[in-house]
PDB file of C-alpha atoms in Angstrom:
ATOM      1  CA  MET C   1      -7.940  -8.925 -26.839  1.00  0.00           C
ATOM      2  CA  THR C   2      -9.546 -11.040 -29.864  1.00  0.00           C
ATOM      3  CA  GLU C   3     -10.322 -14.308 -28.516  1.00  0.00           C
ATOM      4  CA  ASN C   4     -12.609 -15.611 -25.467  1.00  0.00           C
ATOM      5  CA  LYS C   5     -13.821 -12.208 -23.978  1.00  0.00           C
ATOM      6  CA  PRO C   6     -12.044 -12.225 -20.242  1.00  0.00           C
ATOM      7  CA  ASN C   7     -13.844 -11.421 -17.145  1.00  0.00           C
ATOM      8  CA  TYR C   8     -11.997  -8.618 -16.203  1.00  0.00           C
ATOM      9  CA  ASN C   9     -11.495  -5.038 -18.038  1.00  0.00           C
ATOM     10  CA  ILE C  10      -8.028  -3.528 -19.195  1.00  0.00           C
ATOM     11  CA  ARG C  11      -7.254  -1.603 -16.102  1.00  0.00           C
ATOM     12  CA  GLU C  12      -7.867  -4.288 -13.895  1.00  0.00           C
ATOM     13  CA  TYR C  13      -5.688  -6.266 -16.281  1.00  0.00           C
ATOM     14  CA  LEU C  14      -3.056  -3.610 -16.048  1.00  0.00           C
ATOM     15  CA  ALA C  15      -3.049  -3.451 -12.368  1.00  0.00           C
ATOM     16  CA  TYR C  16      -2.749  -7.035 -11.840  1.00  0.00           C
ATOM     17  CA  LEU C  17       0.261  -7.078 -14.027  1.00  0.00           C
ATOM     18  CA  GLY C  18       1.705  -4.168 -12.301  1.00  0.00           C
ATOM     19  CA  ALA C  19       1.281  -5.956  -8.827  1.00  0.00           C
ATOM     20  CA  VAL C  20       2.659  -9.379  -9.623  1.00  0.00           C
ATOM     21  CA  ALA C  21       5.827  -7.673 -10.870  1.00  0.00           C
ATOM     22  CA  LEU C  22       6.243  -6.381  -7.312  1.00  0.00           C
ATOM     23  CA  GLU C  23       8.204  -8.575  -5.002  1.00  0.00           C
ATOM     24  CA  ASP C  24       7.549  -9.173  -0.992  1.00  0.00           C
ATOM     25  CA  ARG C  25       9.899  -7.370   1.564  1.00  0.00           C
ATOM     26  CA  LYS C  26      10.736  -4.746  -1.237  1.00  0.00           C
ATOM     27  CA  ALA C  27      10.417  -0.816  -1.284  1.00  0.00           C
ATOM     28  CA  VAL C  28       8.063   0.662  -3.833  1.00  0.00           C
ATOM     29  CA  PHE C  29       7.454   4.538  -4.644  1.00  0.00           C
ATOM     30  CA  VAL C  30       4.011   4.732  -5.855  1.00  0.00           C
ATOM     31  CA  GLY C  31       2.086   7.712  -7.644  1.00  0.00           C
ATOM     32  CA  THR C  32      -1.528   8.436  -8.146  1.00  0.00           C
ATOM     33  CA  GLY C  33      -3.971   5.900  -9.906  1.00  0.00           C
ATOM     34  CA  LEU C  34      -2.712   2.554 -11.354  1.00  0.00           C
ATOM     35  CA  PRO C  35       0.531   2.653  -9.389  1.00  0.00           C
ATOM     36  CA  ILE C  36      -1.313   2.668  -6.314  1.00  0.00           C
ATOM     37  CA  ILE C  37      -4.017   0.017  -7.183  1.00  0.00           C
ATOM     38  CA  ALA C  38      -1.147  -2.511  -8.058  1.00  0.00           C
ATOM     39  CA  ALA C  39       0.955  -1.711  -4.789  1.00  0.00           C
ATOM     40  CA  MET C  40      -2.460  -2.318  -2.667  1.00  0.00           C
ATOM     41  CA  LEU C  41      -3.421  -5.350  -4.756  1.00  0.00           C
ATOM     42  CA  ALA C  42       0.532  -6.755  -4.080  1.00  0.00           C
ATOM     43  CA  GLN C  43       0.341  -5.815  -0.612  1.00  0.00           C
ATOM     44  CA  LYS C  44      -3.166  -7.966  -0.121  1.00  0.00           C
ATOM     45  CA  THR C  45      -1.883 -10.701  -1.980  1.00  0.00           C
ATOM     46  CA  HIS C  46       1.463 -12.295  -2.701  1.00  0.00           C
ATOM     47  CA  ALA C  47       3.292  -9.443  -0.892  1.00  0.00           C
ATOM     48  CA  PRO C  48       2.072  -8.380   2.560  1.00  0.00           C
ATOM     49  CA  HIS C  49       5.320  -7.038   3.787  1.00  0.00           C
ATOM     50  CA  LEU C  50       5.609  -4.554   0.714  1.00  0.00           C
ATOM     51  CA  LEU C  51       6.992  -1.503   1.849  1.00  0.00           C
ATOM     52  CA  ILE C  52       4.836   1.711   0.062  1.00  0.00           C
ATOM     53  CA  MET C  53       6.147   4.963  -0.161  1.00  0.00           C
ATOM     54  CA  PHE C  54       4.721   8.146  -0.949  1.00  0.00           C
ATOM     55  CA  GLU C  55       5.896  11.614  -2.468  1.00  0.00           C
ATOM     56  CA  ALA C  56       4.312  13.434   0.171  1.00  0.00           C
ATOM     57  CA  GLY C  57       5.869  11.362   3.090  1.00  0.00           C
ATOM     58  CA  GLY C  58       4.233   8.630   3.872  1.00  0.00           C
ATOM     59  CA  ILE C  59       6.265   4.937   4.714  1.00  0.00           C
ATOM     60  CA  GLY C  60       4.616   1.855   5.230  1.00  0.00           C
ATOM     61  CA  PRO C  61       1.006   2.275   5.548  1.00  0.00           C
ATOM     62  CA  ASN C  62      -1.397  -0.108   5.644  1.00  0.00           C
ATOM     63  CA  LEU C  63      -4.021   1.345   3.084  1.00  0.00           C
ATOM     64  CA  PRO C  64      -7.647   0.808   4.304  1.00  0.00           C
ATOM     65  CA  GLU C  65      -9.120   2.007   0.872  1.00  0.00           C
ATOM     66  CA  LEU C  66      -7.834   3.816  -2.211  1.00  0.00           C
ATOM     67  CA  PRO C  67      -6.449   7.505  -1.712  1.00  0.00           C
ATOM     68  CA  ILE C  68      -7.302   9.890  -4.046  1.00  0.00           C
ATOM     69  CA  SER C  69      -4.010  11.362  -4.072  1.00  0.00           C
ATOM     70  CA  VAL C  70      -0.603  10.797  -2.633  1.00  0.00           C
ATOM     71  CA  GLY C  71      -0.539  13.475  -0.013  1.00  0.00           C
ATOM     72  CA  GLU C  72      -3.999  12.951   1.589  1.00  0.00           C
ATOM     73  CA  SER C  73      -4.225  11.282   5.220  1.00  0.00           C
ATOM     74  CA  ARG C  74      -4.916   7.840   4.242  1.00  0.00           C
ATOM     75  CA  THR C  75      -1.462   7.542   2.845  1.00  0.00           C
ATOM     76  CA  PHE C  76      -0.219   7.528   6.263  1.00  0.00           C
ATOM     77  CA  HIS C  77      -2.776   5.020   7.772  1.00  0.00           C
ATOM     78  CA  LYS C  78      -1.150   2.769  10.001  1.00  0.00           C
ATOM     79  CA  GLY C  79       2.420   3.856   8.428  1.00  0.00           C
ATOM     80  CA  LEU C  80       5.644   3.281   9.784  1.00  0.00           C
ATOM     81  CA  ILE C  81       6.623   6.988   9.307  1.00  0.00           C
ATOM     82  CA  ALA C  82       4.943  10.145   8.456  1.00  0.00           C
ATOM     83  CA  THR C  83       7.736  12.378   7.053  1.00  0.00           C
ATOM     84  CA  SER C  84       8.431  15.028   4.150  1.00  0.00           C
ATOM     85  CA  MET C  85       9.144  14.948   0.652  1.00  0.00           C
ATOM     86  CA  HIS C  86      12.575  16.121   1.495  1.00  0.00           C
ATOM     87  CA  ASP C  87      12.897  12.510   3.250  1.00  0.00           C
ATOM     88  CA  ILE C  88      11.440  10.665   0.410  1.00  0.00           C
ATOM     89  CA  MET C  89      13.315  11.969  -2.156  1.00  0.00           C
ATOM     90  CA  SER C  90      16.634  11.838   0.084  1.00  0.00           C
ATOM     91  CA  LEU C  91      15.879   7.724   0.861  1.00  0.00           C
ATOM     92  CA  SER C  92      15.528   7.920  -2.849  1.00  0.00           C
ATOM     93  CA  GLN C  93      18.641   9.287  -3.704  1.00  0.00           C
ATOM     94  CA  ALA C  94      20.333   7.277  -1.229  1.00  0.00           C
ATOM     95  CA  GLY C  95      19.134   3.648  -3.143  1.00  0.00           C
ATOM     96  CA  TYR C  96      16.567   2.719  -0.722  1.00  0.00           C
ATOM     97  CA  ILE C  97      13.852   2.197  -3.259  1.00  0.00           C
ATOM     98  CA  ASN C  98      13.912  -1.109  -5.075  1.00  0.00           C
ATOM     99  CA  TYR C  99      10.534  -0.148  -7.239  1.00  0.00           C
ATOM    100  CA  GLY C 100       9.154   3.044  -9.069  1.00  0.00           C
ATOM    101  CA  PHE C 101       6.169   3.254 -10.957  1.00  0.00           C
ATOM    102  CA  LEU C 102       5.399   5.634 -13.742  1.00  0.00           C
ATOM    103  CA  GLY C 103       2.842   6.587 -16.408  1.00  0.00           C
ATOM    104  CA  ALA C 104       4.290   7.735 -20.141  1.00  0.00           C
ATOM    105  CA  ALA C 105       2.468  10.105 -22.543  1.00  0.00           C
ATOM    106  CA  GLN C 106       5.520   8.987 -25.115  1.00  0.00           C
ATOM    107  CA  MET C 107       8.359   6.720 -24.440  1.00  0.00           C
ATOM    108  CA  ASP C 108      11.069   5.465 -26.845  1.00  0.00           C
ATOM    109  CA  ARG C 109      12.820   2.621 -27.256  1.00  0.00           C
ATOM    110  CA  TYR C 110      15.508   3.096 -24.470  1.00  0.00           C
ATOM    111  CA  GLY C 111      12.647   3.541 -22.000  1.00  0.00           C
ATOM    112  CA  ASN C 112      13.362   7.504 -22.120  1.00  0.00           C
ATOM    113  CA  ILE C 113       9.861   9.144 -20.768  1.00  0.00           C
ATOM    114  CA  ASN C 114       7.905  12.394 -21.809  1.00  0.00           C
ATOM    115  CA  THR C 115       5.414  13.549 -19.456  1.00  0.00           C
ATOM    116  CA  THR C 116       5.964  17.173 -20.227  1.00  0.00           C
ATOM    117  CA  VAL C 117       4.768  18.804 -23.710  1.00  0.00           C
ATOM    118  CA  ILE C 118       3.197  17.151 -27.011  1.00  0.00           C
ATOM    119  CA  GLY C 119       5.044  19.507 -29.905  1.00  0.00           C
ATOM    120  CA  ASP C 120       7.468  21.782 -29.289  1.00  0.00           C
ATOM    121  CA  HIS C 121       8.385  23.021 -25.857  1.00  0.00           C
ATOM    122  CA  ASP C 122       7.312  26.791 -26.448  1.00  0.00           C
ATOM    123  CA  HIS C 123       4.458  26.194 -28.396  1.00  0.00           C
ATOM    124  CA  PRO C 124       3.217  22.728 -27.489  1.00  0.00           C
ATOM    125  CA  LYS C 125       0.296  20.931 -29.082  1.00  0.00           C
ATOM    126  CA  THR C 126      -0.639  19.316 -25.589  1.00  0.00           C
ATOM    127  CA  ARG C 127       1.026  20.373 -22.407  1.00  0.00           C
ATOM    128  CA  LEU C 128       1.033  17.561 -19.867  1.00  0.00           C
ATOM    129  CA  PRO C 129       1.593  17.559 -15.832  1.00  0.00           C
ATOM    130  CA  GLY C 130       5.519  17.843 -16.052  1.00  0.00           C
ATOM    131  CA  SER C 131       7.646  15.735 -13.905  1.00  0.00           C
ATOM    132  CA  GLY C 132       6.774  16.247 -10.105  1.00  0.00           C
ATOM    133  CA  GLY C 133       8.967  13.558  -8.643  1.00  0.00           C
ATOM    134  CA  ALA C 134       9.093  11.334 -11.685  1.00  0.00           C
ATOM    135  CA  ALA C 135      12.619  12.167 -12.876  1.00  0.00           C
ATOM    136  CA  ASP C 136      13.641  11.319  -9.518  1.00  0.00           C
ATOM    137  CA  VAL C 137      11.887   8.089  -9.258  1.00  0.00           C
ATOM    138  CA  GLY C 138      12.929   7.219 -12.559  1.00  0.00           C
ATOM    139  CA  SER C 139      16.695   7.971 -12.017  1.00  0.00           C
ATOM    140  CA  PHE C 140      17.186   6.148  -8.581  1.00  0.00           C
ATOM    141  CA  SER C 141      14.760   3.475  -8.610  1.00  0.00           C
ATOM    142  CA  ARG C 142      16.232  -0.029  -9.229  1.00  0.00           C
ATOM    143  CA  LYS C 143      13.654  -1.357 -11.213  1.00  0.00           C
ATOM    144  CA  LEU C 144      11.326   1.115 -13.008  1.00  0.00           C
ATOM    145  CA  ILE C 145       8.203   0.014 -13.752  1.00  0.00           C
ATOM    146  CA  ILE C 146       6.067   2.032 -16.559  1.00  0.00           C
ATOM    147  CA  ILE C 147       2.433   1.737 -17.377  1.00  0.00           C
ATOM    148  CA  ALA C 148       1.446   2.947 -20.846  1.00  0.00           C
ATOM    149  CA  ALA C 149      -1.891   2.174 -21.219  1.00  0.00           C
ATOM    150  CA  LYS C 150      -2.476   2.795 -24.411  1.00  0.00           C
ATOM    151  CA  GLN C 151       0.283   1.608 -26.616  1.00  0.00           C
ATOM    152  CA  SER C 152       0.144   3.282 -30.106  1.00  0.00           C
ATOM    153  CA  LYS C 153       2.768   4.962 -32.714  1.00  0.00           C
ATOM    154  CA  GLN C 154       1.850   7.884 -30.684  1.00  0.00           C
ATOM    155  CA  THR C 155       3.447   6.682 -27.604  1.00  0.00           C
ATOM    156  CA  PHE C 156       6.084   4.134 -28.731  1.00  0.00           C
ATOM    157  CA  VAL C 157       8.010   7.032 -30.251  1.00  0.00           C
ATOM    158  CA  ASN C 158      11.425   7.250 -32.397  1.00  0.00           C
ATOM    159  CA  LYS C 159      12.186  10.700 -30.186  1.00  0.00           C
ATOM    160  CA  VAL C 160      10.197  11.866 -27.391  1.00  0.00           C
ATOM    161  CA  ASP C 161       9.272  15.361 -27.733  1.00  0.00           C
ATOM    162  CA  PHE C 162      10.591  16.351 -24.638  1.00  0.00           C
ATOM    163  CA  LEU C 163      13.109  14.234 -21.994  1.00  0.00           C
ATOM    164  CA  THR C 164      11.329  14.342 -18.298  1.00  0.00           C
ATOM    165  CA  THR C 165      12.568  11.153 -16.958  1.00  0.00           C
ATOM    166  CA  ALA C 166      15.777   9.570 -18.084  1.00  0.00           C
ATOM    167  CA  GLY C 167      14.971   6.080 -18.962  1.00  0.00           C
ATOM    168  CA  TYR C 168      18.596   4.238 -20.605  1.00  0.00           C
ATOM    169  CA  LEU C 169      19.329   7.327 -22.467  1.00  0.00           C
ATOM    170  CA  THR C 170      20.903   6.530 -25.963  1.00  0.00           C
ATOM    171  CA  GLY C 171      21.853   2.590 -24.901  1.00  0.00           C
ATOM    172  CA  PHE C 172      23.724   0.546 -22.681  1.00  0.00           C
ATOM    173  CA  GLY C 173      26.380   2.467 -20.304  1.00  0.00           C
ATOM    174  CA  ALA C 174      24.831   6.052 -20.993  1.00  0.00           C
ATOM    175  CA  ARG C 175      22.978   6.347 -17.766  1.00  0.00           C
ATOM    176  CA  GLU C 176      25.773   5.578 -15.735  1.00  0.00           C
ATOM    177  CA  LYS C 177      27.993   7.941 -17.940  1.00  0.00           C
ATOM    178  CA  ALA C 178      25.545  11.063 -17.369  1.00  0.00           C
ATOM    179  CA  GLY C 179      25.773  10.173 -13.620  1.00  0.00           C
ATOM    180  CA  LEU C 180      22.986   8.114 -12.756  1.00  0.00           C
ATOM    181  CA  PRO C 181      23.787   4.863 -10.386  1.00  0.00           C
ATOM    182  CA  ARG C 182      24.542   2.161 -11.650  1.00  0.00           C
ATOM    183  CA  ASN C 183      21.906  -1.086 -11.494  1.00  0.00           C
ATOM    184  CA  THR C 184      19.169   1.181 -11.591  1.00  0.00           C
ATOM    185  CA  GLY C 185      16.677   2.040 -14.930  1.00  0.00           C
ATOM    186  CA  PRO C 186      13.491   0.919 -16.593  1.00  0.00           C
ATOM    187  CA  HIS C 187      12.715  -2.909 -15.782  1.00  0.00           C
ATOM    188  CA  ARG C 188       9.346  -3.048 -17.153  1.00  0.00           C
ATOM    189  CA  VAL C 189       6.579  -1.618 -19.357  1.00  0.00           C
ATOM    190  CA  ILE C 190       2.980  -2.685 -19.120  1.00  0.00           C
ATOM    191  CA  THR C 191       0.835  -1.664 -22.068  1.00  0.00           C
ATOM    192  CA  GLN C 192      -2.767  -2.940 -23.048  1.00  0.00           C
ATOM    193  CA  ILE C 193      -0.693  -5.346 -25.482  1.00  0.00           C
ATOM    194  CA  GLY C 194       1.713  -6.978 -23.706  1.00  0.00           C
ATOM    195  CA  VAL C 195       4.550  -6.705 -21.013  1.00  0.00           C
ATOM    196  CA  TYR C 196       8.045  -5.378 -22.166  1.00  0.00           C
ATOM    197  CA  GLY C 197      11.480  -5.339 -20.706  1.00  0.00           C
ATOM    198  CA  PHE C 198      15.033  -4.344 -22.251  1.00  0.00           C
ATOM    199  CA  ARG C 199      17.838  -6.317 -24.122  1.00  0.00           C
ATOM    200  CA  GLU C 200      20.958  -6.677 -21.573  1.00  0.00           C
ATOM    201  CA  ALA C 201      23.130  -5.724 -24.422  1.00  0.00           C
ATOM    202  CA  THR C 202      21.707  -2.757 -25.931  1.00  0.00           C
ATOM    203  CA  LYS C 203      19.054  -1.410 -23.386  1.00  0.00           C
ATOM    204  CA  GLU C 204      16.440  -1.357 -26.465  1.00  0.00           C
ATOM    205  CA  LEU C 205      13.210  -2.469 -25.553  1.00  0.00           C
ATOM    206  CA  GLU C 206      11.770  -6.214 -26.484  1.00  0.00           C
ATOM    207  CA  ILE C 207       8.785  -8.035 -25.664  1.00  0.00           C
ATOM    208  CA  VAL C 208       8.879 -10.342 -22.881  1.00  0.00           C
ATOM    209  CA  SER C 209       4.900 -11.590 -22.917  1.00  0.00           C
ATOM    210  CA  LEU C 210       2.086 -10.860 -24.762  1.00  0.00           C
ATOM    211  CA  HIS C 211      -1.541 -10.598 -23.426  1.00  0.00           C
ATOM    212  CA  PRO C 212      -4.103 -13.507 -24.059  1.00  0.00           C
ATOM    213  CA  GLY C 213      -5.324 -12.804 -27.670  1.00  0.00           C
ATOM    214  CA  GLU C 214      -2.756 -10.029 -28.870  1.00  0.00           C
ATOM    215  CA  THR C 215      -0.059 -10.485 -31.372  1.00  0.00           C
ATOM    216  CA  LEU C 216       3.028  -9.875 -32.224  1.00  0.00           C
ATOM    217  CA  GLU C 217       1.879  -7.970 -35.251  1.00  0.00           C
ATOM    218  CA  ALA C 218      -0.526  -5.701 -32.865  1.00  0.00           C
ATOM    219  CA  ALA C 219       2.636  -4.820 -31.047  1.00  0.00           C
ATOM    220  CA  GLN C 220       4.672  -3.996 -34.113  1.00  0.00           C
ATOM    221  CA  ALA C 221       1.880  -1.975 -35.427  1.00  0.00           C
ATOM    222  CA  ASN C 222       1.271  -0.025 -32.320  1.00  0.00           C
ATOM    223  CA  SER C 223       5.062   1.343 -32.405  1.00  0.00           C
ATOM    224  CA  SER C 224       7.040   3.784 -34.002  1.00  0.00           C
ATOM    225  CA  PHE C 225      10.467   1.844 -33.635  1.00  0.00           C
ATOM    226  CA  PRO C 226      11.108  -1.965 -34.408  1.00  0.00           C
ATOM    227  CA  ILE C 227      10.035  -4.165 -31.201  1.00  0.00           C
ATOM    228  CA  HIS C 228      12.499  -6.703 -30.679  1.00  0.00           C
ATOM    229  CA  ILE C 229      11.468 -10.315 -29.934  1.00  0.00           C
ATOM    230  CA  PRO C 230      13.070 -12.911 -27.609  1.00  0.00           C
ATOM    231  CA  GLU C 231      14.089 -16.638 -28.467  1.00  0.00           C
ATOM    232  CA  VAL C 232      11.471 -17.442 -25.788  1.00  0.00           C
ATOM    233  CA  LEU C 233       7.977 -15.566 -25.736  1.00  0.00           C
ATOM    234  CA  GLU C 234       5.545 -16.136 -23.066  1.00  0.00           C
ATOM    235  CA  THR C 235       2.186 -15.177 -22.768  1.00  0.00           C
ATOM    236  CA  SER C 236       1.013 -12.673 -19.986  1.00  0.00           C
ATOM    237  CA  PRO C 237      -0.344 -14.619 -16.890  1.00  0.00           C
ATOM    238  CA  THR C 238      -4.449 -13.887 -16.097  1.00  0.00           C
ATOM    239  CA  PRO C 239      -5.596 -12.587 -13.061  1.00  0.00           C
ATOM    240  CA  PRO C 240      -6.882 -15.638 -10.286  1.00  0.00           C
ATOM    241  CA  PRO C 241     -10.491 -15.050  -9.495  1.00  0.00           C
ATOM    242  CA  GLU C 242      -9.264 -13.861  -5.525  1.00  0.00           C
ATOM    243  CA  TYR C 243      -7.067 -10.901  -7.047  1.00  0.00           C
ATOM    244  CA  LEU C 244     -10.285  -9.609  -9.215  1.00  0.00           C
ATOM    245  CA  ARG C 245     -12.547  -9.951  -6.055  1.00  0.00           C
ATOM    246  CA  ILE C 246      -9.961  -8.524  -3.640  1.00  0.00           C
ATOM    247  CA  LEU C 247      -9.421  -5.451  -6.258  1.00  0.00           C
ATOM    248  CA  ARG C 248     -12.997  -5.149  -6.834  1.00  0.00           C
ATOM    249  CA  GLU C 249     -14.166  -5.676  -3.110  1.00  0.00           C
ATOM    250  CA  GLU C 250     -11.192  -4.051  -1.092  1.00  0.00           C
ATOM    251  CA  VAL C 251      -8.751  -2.035  -3.477  1.00  0.00           C
ATOM    252  CA  ASP C 252     -11.197  -0.028  -5.308  1.00  0.00           C
ATOM    253  CA  PRO C 253     -14.974  -1.018  -4.447  1.00  0.00           C
ATOM    254  CA  MET C 254     -15.869   2.200  -5.925  1.00  0.00           C
ATOM    255  CA  GLY C 255     -14.214   1.819  -9.416  1.00  0.00           C
ATOM    256  CA  ILE C 256     -12.799   4.968  -9.370  1.00  0.00           C
ATOM    257  CA  VAL C 257      -9.299   4.085 -11.250  1.00  0.00           C
ATOM    258  CA  ILE C 258     -10.116   0.310 -12.059  1.00  0.00           C
ATOM    259  CA  GLY C 259     -14.136   1.103 -13.774  1.00  0.00           C
ATOM    260  CA  LYS C 260     -16.997  -0.432 -13.121  1.00  0.00           C
TER     261      LYS C 260
END
């Protein structure tokens, strides 16, 4: 950001943008870090009936504070059901998950994600955490939200080194041909530069909004593939003071994820 220094840091902003992407009375499958933060913020503000689901089996918790993993006791606090990973994945496969949240070490123009290795699979430059439940989340969520905190030519790539989680594969219709459910797939990509969506006709990435102070030139300079631009380009919203207060005082008061 180059103008008018904001009163929030980039991780707070990404959490806020993730939160406002979530609707009330929907189900969201969250992972550790910013996805939990975003879901908690949404539940404490505009989406009090948001149903949060964790891979380890917690469904519908009212989180008192930030859990450090998706399997610790607080992910079941005042929850509706304490069940198993098998049931969570079965619910996902049955189409009960509205939103999924994932990160990405690499992503291509169709929202295909690599979180397995950088470089050759057998002799990688970097070995990453792998899929976990990410392939399931990406396969079955109706609207997948991807947070890529460091958009660059190394993260927005022409071809992922390893396909961990299917996005739109090679474009419109490819998911369905591969056997994945209709009306599922990547919905939004949130980076430090802007918020992106996918063109309906081709399922290629296009920018939806630029963050205050950011430019189209910066968006393109930090991508290995062309960024499509819509006729109407919006400015990303800025967090209201009450959202920042809740984020800092109630959701992550120790600054474990959002920093200090």
